[in-house]
mmCIF file of C-alpha atoms in Angstrom:
data_model
loop_
_atom_site.group_PDB
_atom_site.id
_atom_site.type_symbol
_atom_site.label_atom_id
_atom_site.label_comp_id
_atom_site.label_asym_id
_atom_site.label_seq_id
_atom_site.Cartn_x
_atom_site.Cartn_y
_atom_site.Cartn_z
ATOM 1 C CA MET A 1 0.000 0.000 0.000
ATOM 2 C CA LYS A 2 1.448 3.372 -1.000
ATOM 3 C CA PHE A 3 0.222 6.811 0.071
ATOM 4 C CA LEU A 4 1.303 9.836 -1.943
ATOM 5 C CA LEU A 5 0.298 13.390 -1.167
ATOM 6 C CA TYR A 6 0.470 15.364 -4.399
ATOM 7 C CA ILE A 7 -0.004 19.119 -4.461
ATOM 8 C CA LYS A 8 -0.409 21.275 -7.541
ATOM 9 C CA LYS A 9 0.278 24.988 -7.102
ATOM 10 C CA PRO A 10 -1.191 27.726 -9.323
ATOM 11 C CA CYS A 11 2.341 28.520 -10.443
ATOM 12 C CA GLY A 12 2.509 25.047 -11.970
ATOM 13 C CA GLN A 13 5.075 23.717 -9.522
ATOM 14 C CA ASP A 14 4.579 20.274 -8.051
ATOM 15 C CA CYS A 15 5.348 19.612 -4.410
ATOM 16 C CA GLN A 16 5.509 16.430 -2.389
ATOM 17 C CA GLU A 17 5.150 16.493 1.354
ATOM 18 C CA GLY A 18 8.561 15.761 2.818
ATOM 19 C CA ASN A 19 10.503 16.917 -0.254
ATOM 20 C CA ARG A 20 9.846 20.636 0.029
ATOM 21 C CA PRO A 21 7.752 22.946 2.180
ATOM 22 C CA VAL A 22 4.094 23.079 1.307
ATOM 23 C CA GLY A 23 3.280 26.712 0.498
ATOM 24 C CA SER A 24 0.034 28.533 0.913
ATOM 25 C CA GLY A 25 -0.213 28.859 -2.860
ATOM 26 C CA CYS A 26 -1.344 25.243 -3.104
ATOM 27 C CA ILE A 27 -4.816 24.934 -4.537
ATOM 28 C CA GLN A 28 -5.336 21.356 -5.652
ATOM 29 C CA VAL A 29 -4.586 18.314 -3.547
ATOM 30 C CA PHE A 30 -4.848 14.709 -4.582
ATOM 31 C CA LEU A 31 -4.528 11.654 -2.365
ATOM 32 C CA ILE A 32 -3.429 8.633 -4.342
ATOM 33 C CA ILE A 33 -3.703 5.223 -2.676
ATOM 34 C CA ASP A 34 -2.042 2.539 -4.746
ATOM 35 C CA ILE A 35 -3.313 -0.920 -3.849
ATOM 36 C CA GLY A 36 -2.102 -3.354 -6.500
ATOM 37 C CA PHE A 37 -3.537 -2.143 -9.781
ATOM 38 C CA MET A 38 -6.262 -0.072 -8.174
ATOM 39 C CA VAL A 39 -5.665 3.671 -7.861
ATOM 40 C CA ILE A 40 -8.119 5.735 -5.838
ATOM 41 C CA ARG A 41 -7.916 9.420 -6.580
ATOM 42 C CA LYS A 42 -9.958 11.896 -4.623
ATOM 43 C CA TYR A 43 -9.969 15.601 -4.130
ATOM 44 C CA LEU A 44 -9.363 16.409 -0.466
ATOM 45 C CA ALA A 45 -8.408 20.051 -0.950
ATOM 46 C CA LEU A 46 -10.369 21.721 1.810
ATOM 47 C CA LEU A 47 -9.649 19.229 4.567
ATOM 48 C CA ILE A 48 -5.954 18.819 3.841
ATOM 49 C CA LEU A 49 -5.353 22.542 3.386
ATOM 50 C CA ILE A 50 -6.960 23.189 6.755
ATOM 51 C CA ILE A 51 -4.502 20.761 8.298
ATOM 52 C CA LEU A 52 -1.434 21.849 6.339
ATOM 53 C CA ASN A 53 -1.864 25.536 6.011
ATOM 54 C CA THR A 54 -4.475 27.493 7.903
ATOM 55 C CA ASN A 55 -2.960 30.741 6.612
ATOM 56 C CA LEU A 56 -4.526 30.047 3.225
ATOM 57 C CA LEU A 57 -8.006 30.245 4.688
ATOM 58 C CA PHE A 58 -7.386 33.652 6.204
ATOM 59 C CA GLY A 59 -5.154 34.937 3.378
ATOM 60 C CA GLN A 60 -2.471 35.957 5.840
ATOM 61 C CA GLN A 61 0.922 36.721 4.355
ATOM 62 C CA GLY A 62 3.934 35.041 5.902
ATOM 63 C CA ASP A 63 7.210 36.761 6.691
ATOM 64 C CA HIS A 64 9.155 35.480 3.660
ATOM 65 C CA SER A 65 10.803 38.352 1.809
ATOM 66 C CA VAL A 66 12.197 38.122 -1.702
ATOM 67 C CA SER A 67 15.858 38.813 -2.344
ATOM 68 C CA GLN A 68 15.700 39.898 -5.995
ATOM 69 C CA LEU A 69 13.051 41.992 -7.740
ATOM 70 C CA LYS A 70 12.989 43.814 -11.065
ATOM 71 C CA ILE A 71 9.898 45.399 -12.611
ATOM 72 C CA THR A 72 10.014 46.665 -16.213
ATOM 73 C CA THR A 73 7.230 48.755 -17.765
ATOM 74 C CA LEU A 74 6.162 47.326 -21.143
ATOM 75 C CA SER A 75 3.039 49.365 -21.870
ATOM 76 C CA THR A 76 1.899 52.839 -20.857
ATOM 77 C CA MET A 77 1.408 56.247 -22.508
ATOM 78 C CA LEU A 78 4.919 57.715 -22.398
ATOM 79 C CA VAL A 79 7.808 56.045 -24.167
ATOM 80 C CA ASN A 80 11.565 56.458 -24.012
ATOM 81 C CA LEU A 81 14.048 55.738 -26.783
ATOM 82 C CA LYS A 82 12.603 52.305 -27.645
ATOM 83 C CA GLY A 83 9.100 51.004 -28.092
ATOM 84 C CA VAL A 84 5.690 52.605 -28.619
ATOM 85 C CA GLY A 85 3.257 54.177 -26.189
ATOM 86 C CA GLU A 86 -0.480 53.556 -25.823
ATOM 87 C CA TRP A 87 -3.368 53.992 -23.414
ATOM 88 C CA GLY A 88 -2.781 50.740 -21.575
ATOM 89 C CA TYR A 89 -0.611 49.012 -19.013
ATOM 90 C CA SER A 90 1.710 46.047 -18.751
ATOM 91 C CA ALA A 91 4.805 45.240 -16.714
ATOM 92 C CA LEU A 92 7.206 42.314 -16.507
ATOM 93 C CA ILE A 93 8.003 41.211 -12.967
ATOM 94 C CA ASP A 94 11.185 39.218 -12.397
ATOM 95 C CA VAL A 95 11.337 38.021 -8.800
ATOM 96 C CA ASP A 96 13.737 35.459 -7.340
ATOM 97 C CA GLY A 97 14.093 33.708 -10.689
ATOM 98 C CA LYS A 98 10.345 33.657 -11.433
ATOM 99 C CA LYS A 99 8.629 35.808 -14.045
ATOM 100 C CA ILE A 100 5.102 37.204 -14.103
ATOM 101 C CA LEU A 101 3.504 39.299 -16.832
ATOM 102 C CA PHE A 102 1.220 41.823 -15.143
ATOM 103 C CA ASP A 103 -1.500 42.838 -17.634
ATOM 104 C CA THR A 104 -0.910 42.784 -21.389
ATOM 105 C CA GLY A 105 -1.505 46.306 -22.704
ATOM 106 C CA ALA A 106 -4.216 47.565 -25.043
ATOM 107 C CA LYS A 107 -3.297 46.803 -28.648
ATOM 108 C CA PRO A 108 -2.467 43.282 -29.829
ATOM 109 C CA GLU A 109 1.147 43.989 -30.810
ATOM 110 C CA THR A 110 2.327 46.658 -28.333
ATOM 111 C CA VAL A 111 3.814 44.541 -25.541
ATOM 112 C CA LEU A 112 5.278 42.034 -27.990
ATOM 113 C CA GLN A 113 6.900 44.812 -30.040
ATOM 114 C CA ASN A 114 8.179 46.739 -27.033
ATOM 115 C CA ALA A 115 9.699 43.629 -25.475
ATOM 116 C CA ARG A 116 11.487 42.777 -28.713
ATOM 117 C CA GLU A 117 12.854 46.306 -29.105
ATOM 118 C CA MET A 118 14.190 46.174 -25.547
ATOM 119 C CA ASP A 119 15.647 42.672 -26.080
ATOM 120 C CA ILE A 120 13.373 41.176 -23.434
ATOM 121 C CA ASP A 121 12.495 37.519 -23.955
ATOM 122 C CA LEU A 122 8.937 36.800 -22.827
ATOM 123 C CA SER A 123 8.839 33.191 -24.021
ATOM 124 C CA ASP A 124 9.846 31.864 -20.600
ATOM 125 C CA VAL A 125 7.004 33.715 -18.848
ATOM 126 C CA GLU A 126 4.325 31.189 -17.927
ATOM 127 C CA ASP A 127 2.220 33.193 -15.444
ATOM 128 C CA VAL A 128 0.013 36.173 -16.275
ATOM 129 C CA LEU A 129 -1.880 38.261 -13.741
ATOM 130 C CA LEU A 130 -4.793 40.270 -15.118
ATOM 131 C CA SER A 131 -5.830 43.113 -12.850
ATOM 132 C CA HIS A 132 -9.329 43.447 -14.339
ATOM 133 C CA ASN A 133 -11.391 42.974 -17.500
ATOM 134 C CA HIS A 134 -10.802 46.254 -19.355
ATOM 135 C CA TRP A 135 -9.530 46.177 -22.927
ATOM 136 C CA ASP A 136 -6.469 48.337 -22.184
ATOM 137 C CA HIS A 137 -5.112 45.597 -19.899
ATOM 138 C CA ILE A 138 -6.219 42.531 -21.874
ATOM 139 C CA GLY A 139 -5.632 43.562 -25.499
ATOM 140 C CA GLY A 140 -2.247 41.923 -26.026
ATOM 141 C CA LEU A 141 -2.998 38.589 -24.368
ATOM 142 C CA LEU A 142 -4.150 36.534 -27.344
ATOM 143 C CA THR A 143 -1.367 37.720 -29.649
ATOM 144 C CA LEU A 144 1.275 37.173 -26.984
ATOM 145 C CA ARG A 145 0.081 33.620 -26.327
ATOM 146 C CA GLN A 146 -0.030 32.773 -30.039
ATOM 147 C CA GLU A 147 3.461 34.119 -30.709
ATOM 148 C CA LEU A 148 5.286 33.007 -27.572
ATOM 149 C CA LYS A 149 3.997 29.424 -27.585
ATOM 150 C CA LYS A 150 5.983 28.905 -30.788
ATOM 151 C CA GLN A 151 9.083 28.970 -28.589
ATOM 152 C CA ASN A 152 7.564 27.581 -25.407
ATOM 153 C CA PRO A 153 4.232 25.666 -25.375
ATOM 154 C CA ASN A 154 3.738 26.727 -21.751
ATOM 155 C CA ALA A 155 4.245 30.451 -22.353
ATOM 156 C CA LEU A 156 1.450 32.472 -20.686
ATOM 157 C CA LYS A 157 -0.362 29.231 -19.924
ATOM 158 C CA ARG A 158 -1.514 30.156 -16.409
ATOM 159 C CA ILE A 159 -3.702 33.235 -16.100
ATOM 160 C CA HIS A 160 -4.574 34.552 -12.642
ATOM 161 C CA VAL A 161 -7.778 36.590 -12.360
ATOM 162 C CA GLY A 162 -10.110 37.954 -9.702
ATOM 163 C CA GLU A 163 -13.616 36.637 -9.063
ATOM 164 C CA GLY A 164 -16.080 38.526 -11.273
ATOM 165 C CA ILE A 165 -13.818 39.123 -14.262
ATOM 166 C CA PHE A 166 -15.984 36.942 -16.511
ATOM 167 C CA SER A 167 -19.251 38.664 -15.579
ATOM 168 C CA LYS A 168 -21.317 39.793 -18.542
ATOM 169 C CA ARG A 169 -21.076 43.542 -18.961
ATOM 170 C CA VAL A 170 -23.851 45.643 -20.472
ATOM 171 C CA ASN A 171 -23.100 48.406 -23.023
ATOM 172 C CA SER A 172 -19.431 47.427 -23.177
ATOM 173 C CA GLU A 173 -17.513 44.382 -24.315
ATOM 174 C CA ASN A 174 -15.840 42.212 -21.716
ATOM 175 C CA THR A 175 -12.620 41.521 -23.614
ATOM 176 C CA ILE A 176 -11.451 38.566 -21.553
ATOM 177 C CA LEU A 177 -14.879 36.920 -21.698
ATOM 178 C CA ALA A 178 -14.820 37.247 -25.484
ATOM 179 C CA ILE A 179 -11.504 35.385 -25.822
ATOM 180 C CA ARG A 180 -11.808 32.967 -22.904
ATOM 181 C CA GLU A 181 -13.054 30.039 -24.969
ATOM 182 C CA GLU A 182 -10.295 30.427 -27.544
ATOM 183 C CA LEU A 183 -7.620 30.561 -24.839
ATOM 184 C CA GLU A 184 -8.974 27.524 -23.003
ATOM 185 C CA ALA A 185 -9.068 25.605 -26.286
ATOM 186 C CA ASP A 186 -5.350 26.411 -26.503
ATOM 187 C CA ASP A 187 -4.764 24.687 -23.117
ATOM 188 C CA VAL A 188 -4.550 27.962 -21.196
ATOM 189 C CA GLU A 189 -5.672 27.597 -17.570
ATOM 190 C CA PHE A 190 -7.512 30.275 -15.611
ATOM 191 C CA TYR A 191 -7.086 30.525 -11.845
ATOM 192 C CA ILE A 192 -9.846 32.561 -10.213
ATOM 193 C CA TYR A 193 -9.266 34.201 -6.825
ATOM 194 C CA GLU A 194 -11.814 35.268 -4.248
ATOM 195 C CA ASN A 195 -9.192 35.931 -1.574
ATOM 196 C CA GLN A 196 -5.544 36.797 -1.212
ATOM 197 C CA GLN A 197 -3.200 33.957 -2.114
ATOM 198 C CA GLU A 198 0.512 33.363 -2.441
ATOM 199 C CA LEU A 199 1.721 32.701 -5.991
ATOM 200 C CA PHE A 200 5.424 32.298 -5.213
ATOM 201 C CA PRO A 201 7.215 32.653 -1.866
ATOM 202 C CA GLY A 202 6.813 36.300 -0.859
ATOM 203 C CA VAL A 203 4.655 37.098 -3.928
ATOM 204 C CA TRP A 204 0.942 37.535 -3.262
ATOM 205 C CA ILE A 205 -2.119 38.020 -5.417
ATOM 206 C CA THR A 206 -4.523 40.246 -3.515
ATOM 207 C CA GLY A 207 -7.704 38.888 -5.014
ATOM 208 C CA PRO A 208 -10.642 41.342 -4.983
ATOM 209 C CA ILE A 209 -10.050 44.236 -2.579
ATOM 210 C CA ASN A 210 -12.072 45.195 0.481
ATOM 211 C CA ARG A 211 -13.341 48.729 -0.204
ATOM 212 C CA ILE A 212 -13.311 50.583 3.078
ATOM 213 C CA HIS A 213 -12.879 54.110 1.720
ATOM 214 C CA ASN A 214 -15.188 55.740 -0.788
ATOM 215 C CA GLU A 215 -12.590 56.167 -3.527
ATOM 216 C CA ARG A 216 -14.978 55.163 -6.376
ATOM 217 C CA ASN A 217 -12.346 54.749 -9.074
ATOM 218 C CA TRP A 218 -14.749 53.682 -11.804
ATOM 219 C CA SER A 219 -17.009 55.501 -14.236
ATOM 220 C CA GLY A 220 -20.369 54.655 -12.676
ATOM 221 C CA ASN A 221 -21.843 54.132 -16.150
ATOM 222 C CA GLY A 222 -21.217 50.401 -16.506
ATOM 223 C CA LYS A 223 -23.634 47.636 -15.593
ATOM 224 C CA ILE A 224 -23.224 43.925 -14.878
ATOM 225 C CA GLU A 225 -25.895 41.432 -15.820
ATOM 226 C CA THR A 226 -26.830 39.177 -12.887
ATOM 227 C CA ALA A 227 -29.574 36.630 -12.216
ATOM 228 C CA SER A 228 -31.449 39.250 -10.196
ATOM 229 C CA GLY A 229 -31.051 42.044 -12.736
ATOM 230 C CA LEU A 230 -28.556 44.760 -13.615
ATOM 231 C CA VAL A 231 -26.140 46.086 -10.991
ATOM 232 C CA GLU A 232 -23.521 48.820 -11.127
ATOM 233 C CA ASP A 233 -20.196 47.676 -12.499
ATOM 234 C CA THR A 234 -17.736 48.610 -9.751
ATOM 235 C CA ILE A 235 -15.030 46.446 -11.379
ATOM 236 C CA PRO A 236 -15.406 43.983 -8.478
ATOM 237 C CA GLU A 237 -12.629 41.717 -9.748
ATOM 238 C CA ASP A 238 -9.968 44.427 -9.504
ATOM 239 C CA GLN A 239 -6.825 42.910 -7.988
ATOM 240 C CA SER A 240 -3.161 43.751 -7.597
ATOM 241 C CA LEU A 241 0.122 42.032 -6.846
ATOM 242 C CA VAL A 242 2.090 42.598 -3.647
ATOM 243 C CA ILE A 243 5.667 41.509 -3.017
ATOM 244 C CA ASN A 244 7.279 41.296 0.390
ATOM 245 C CA THR A 245 10.846 42.665 0.427
ATOM 246 C CA LYS A 246 13.415 43.530 3.072
ATOM 247 C CA ASN A 247 12.541 47.205 2.510
ATOM 248 C CA GLY A 248 8.812 46.707 2.889
ATOM 249 C CA LEU A 249 5.913 45.800 0.609
ATOM 250 C CA VAL A 250 5.930 46.584 -3.114
ATOM 251 C CA LEU A 251 2.548 47.038 -4.805
ATOM 252 C CA ILE A 252 1.929 46.609 -8.548
ATOM 253 C CA SER A 253 -1.451 47.934 -9.665
ATOM 254 C CA GLY A 254 -3.164 47.972 -13.066
ATOM 255 C CA CYS A 255 -5.688 50.779 -12.572
ATOM 256 C CA GLY A 256 -6.506 50.644 -8.903
ATOM 257 C CA HIS A 257 -10.252 50.688 -9.550
ATOM 258 C CA ALA A 258 -10.748 49.408 -6.015
ATOM 259 C CA GLY A 259 -8.882 52.491 -4.786
ATOM 260 C CA LEU A 260 -5.175 52.891 -4.081
ATOM 261 C CA ILE A 261 -5.655 53.402 -0.349
ATOM 262 C CA ASN A 262 -8.219 50.610 -0.135
ATOM 263 C CA THR A 263 -5.675 48.348 -1.788
ATOM 264 C CA LEU A 264 -2.883 49.346 0.584
ATOM 265 C CA ASP A 265 -5.158 48.925 3.617
ATOM 266 C CA HIS A 266 -6.091 45.484 2.309
ATOM 267 C CA ILE A 267 -2.534 44.230 1.834
ATOM 268 C CA VAL A 268 -1.254 45.611 5.136
ATOM 269 C CA ALA A 269 -4.207 44.101 6.999
ATOM 270 C CA ASN A 270 -3.256 40.727 5.544
ATOM 271 C CA SER A 271 0.471 41.027 6.142
ATOM 272 C CA GLU A 272 2.920 40.920 8.997
ATOM 273 C CA GLU A 273 4.682 43.852 7.296
ATOM 274 C CA GLU A 274 3.180 47.322 7.859
ATOM 275 C CA LYS A 275 5.489 49.431 5.716
ATOM 276 C CA VAL A 276 4.800 49.923 2.008
ATOM 277 C CA PHE A 277 8.092 50.638 0.289
ATOM 278 C CA ALA A 278 7.009 51.222 -3.327
ATOM 279 C CA ILE A 279 3.858 51.565 -5.434
ATOM 280 C CA ILE A 280 4.048 50.954 -9.178
ATOM 281 C CA GLY A 281 1.487 51.059 -11.995
ATOM 282 C CA GLY A 282 -1.833 52.768 -12.629
ATOM 283 C CA PHE A 283 -3.748 54.369 -9.756
ATOM 284 C CA HIS A 284 -6.664 56.069 -11.571
ATOM 285 C CA LEU A 285 -5.991 59.487 -10.104
ATOM 286 C CA PHE A 286 -6.015 61.542 -13.321
ATOM 287 C CA ASN A 287 -9.379 63.076 -12.427
ATOM 288 C CA ALA A 288 -8.694 63.357 -8.696
ATOM 289 C CA SER A 289 -9.476 66.626 -6.942
ATOM 290 C CA GLU A 290 -6.896 68.512 -4.903
ATOM 291 C CA GLU A 291 -8.751 67.461 -1.775
ATOM 292 C CA HIS A 292 -8.557 63.802 -2.751
ATOM 293 C CA LEU A 293 -4.863 64.050 -3.645
ATOM 294 C CA ASN A 294 -4.122 65.668 -0.286
ATOM 295 C CA TRP A 295 -5.965 62.849 1.476
ATOM 296 C CA THR A 296 -4.163 60.237 -0.634
ATOM 297 C CA ALA A 297 -0.760 61.765 0.100
ATOM 298 C CA SER A 298 -1.500 61.775 3.819
ATOM 299 C CA LYS A 299 -2.351 58.083 3.708
ATOM 300 C CA LEU A 300 0.705 57.238 1.601
ATOM 301 C CA ARG A 301 2.881 59.023 4.150
ATOM 302 C CA ASP A 302 1.339 56.904 6.902
ATOM 303 C CA PHE A 303 2.170 53.742 4.963
ATOM 304 C CA GLY A 304 5.776 54.879 4.555
ATOM 305 C CA VAL A 305 5.758 54.964 0.733
ATOM 306 C CA SER A 306 9.095 56.246 -0.568
ATOM 307 C CA LYS A 307 9.173 55.061 -4.216
ATOM 308 C CA ILE A 308 6.485 55.716 -6.832
ATOM 309 C CA ILE A 309 6.185 54.932 -10.522
ATOM 310 C CA GLY A 310 2.755 56.276 -11.411
ATOM 311 C CA ALA A 311 1.922 55.125 -14.923
ATOM 312 C CA HIS A 312 -1.118 54.782 -17.191
ATOM 313 C CA CYS A 313 -4.211 56.332 -15.544
ATOM 314 C CA THR A 314 -2.376 57.919 -12.606
ATOM 315 C CA GLY A 315 -2.205 61.278 -14.342
ATOM 316 C CA ILE A 316 0.929 63.389 -14.817
ATOM 317 C CA ASN A 317 -0.244 66.324 -12.715
ATOM 318 C CA SER A 318 -1.557 63.995 -10.026
ATOM 319 C CA LEU A 319 1.798 62.225 -9.812
ATOM 320 C CA TYR A 320 3.681 65.499 -9.483
ATOM 321 C CA THR A 321 1.199 66.743 -6.892
ATOM 322 C CA LEU A 322 1.744 63.608 -4.807
ATOM 323 C CA ARG A 323 5.508 63.940 -5.190
ATOM 324 C CA GLY A 324 5.380 67.482 -3.851
ATOM 325 C CA LEU A 325 3.056 66.653 -0.974
ATOM 326 C CA LEU A 326 5.210 63.680 0.031
ATOM 327 C CA GLU A 327 8.401 65.726 -0.409
ATOM 328 C CA LEU A 328 9.978 62.996 -2.494
ATOM 329 C CA ASP A 329 12.986 63.547 -4.719
ATOM 330 C CA ARG A 330 12.348 63.535 -8.483
ATOM 331 C CA SER A 331 14.305 60.285 -8.746
ATOM 332 C CA ASP A 332 11.977 58.594 -6.241
ATOM 333 C CA ALA A 333 8.624 59.531 -7.792
ATOM 334 C CA VAL A 334 8.324 59.479 -11.578
ATOM 335 C CA PHE A 335 5.591 59.211 -14.159
ATOM 336 C CA GLY A 336 5.933 55.791 -15.758
ATOM 337 C CA SER A 337 7.192 55.305 -19.283
ATOM 338 C CA VAL A 338 7.920 52.290 -21.454
ATOM 339 C CA GLY A 339 11.306 50.883 -20.463
ATOM 340 C CA ASP A 340 11.297 52.198 -16.890
ATOM 341 C CA VAL A 341 12.783 49.797 -14.370
ATOM 342 C CA PHE A 342 12.297 49.406 -10.642
ATOM 343 C CA ASP A 343 15.054 47.353 -9.072
ATOM 344 C CA LEU A 344 15.058 46.334 -5.434
ATOM 345 C CA ALA A 345 18.779 46.987 -5.138
ATOM 346 C CA ASN A 346 18.978 50.250 -7.109
ATOM 347 C CA GLY A 347 15.525 51.847 -6.934
ATOM 348 C CA ILE A 348 13.937 53.531 -9.947
ATOM 349 C CA LYS A 349 15.739 53.818 -13.274
ATOM 350 C CA ALA A 350 13.566 56.100 -15.374
ATOM 351 C CA GLY A 351 14.107 57.010 -18.995
ATOM 352 C CA PRO A 352 14.983 60.577 -19.995
ATOM 353 C CA ILE A 353 11.361 61.540 -20.735
ATOM 354 C CA ALA A 354 10.266 60.739 -17.169
ATOM 355 C CA ARG A 355 13.192 62.026 -15.119
#
């Protein structure tokens, strides 16, 4: 009689109890009992995860901090000497030898073209995190998968999304819903998150954000079709990525429709680390009032934020207003541009247009 505990993580790694630590990113558990030629295979996910890792149930981050982190902007409005700009967002995250593509830009070819011009190989990226359903974050996904799988069949094979991303929208196309069937037919796997979960050691997907503050970072015009009728589309699936470092937490956000401060409150509440070192990406502050920017700056100061790359929908004036209110140096708070790099060891390396 042979008992084998087999755990499949959303990152695609396989773990066996006794061979390596079982992380809280584990989502599927199989118990295989081999008796002669008979194999009994049952899902015991809930029970075994309760026993092995109660942190998963509460979404609590551990104290593991990454040692290497590099974030490169691949899509946003401004562009440096290489690549093209667009209304969209995408960034490549290289963390402790793992790579994650965060969003995929707006137009089908932008991220692919920009990566090639910057000599960045995306074919070894197997995990994609989509912050939400909007076209300017989903547009490059299908093209990237079709091109990159020519070099690596597993390229962009695992897509991590928040609960609600596939909801049917009214008066606007849900881009990811429209291409879901085609991607799944191409062996792409979707992982849907209702709560915070660890993807790699020290790297956490927030899942949908608790909205404590009334930031309302959405248009108010959209509707979602539900069984009980139409409801306001608040972009409920909006999620971000948070990375635990020795300097504090690093947040990567697509648009921040859930609200930047709501997002930071959410990740700190679910972490043993209280300091937020850096915030990177889109924060949907381009229409923010002076009053709201003052409030936001006050909160960011409380979190200890000292590095900002505000790209995409952050707004140029809003970024500069926050920089002034936080009294940050121009090298520590920049408006994002294609080719910008945040490096854990060296801070922000902005191109000439954003310095």
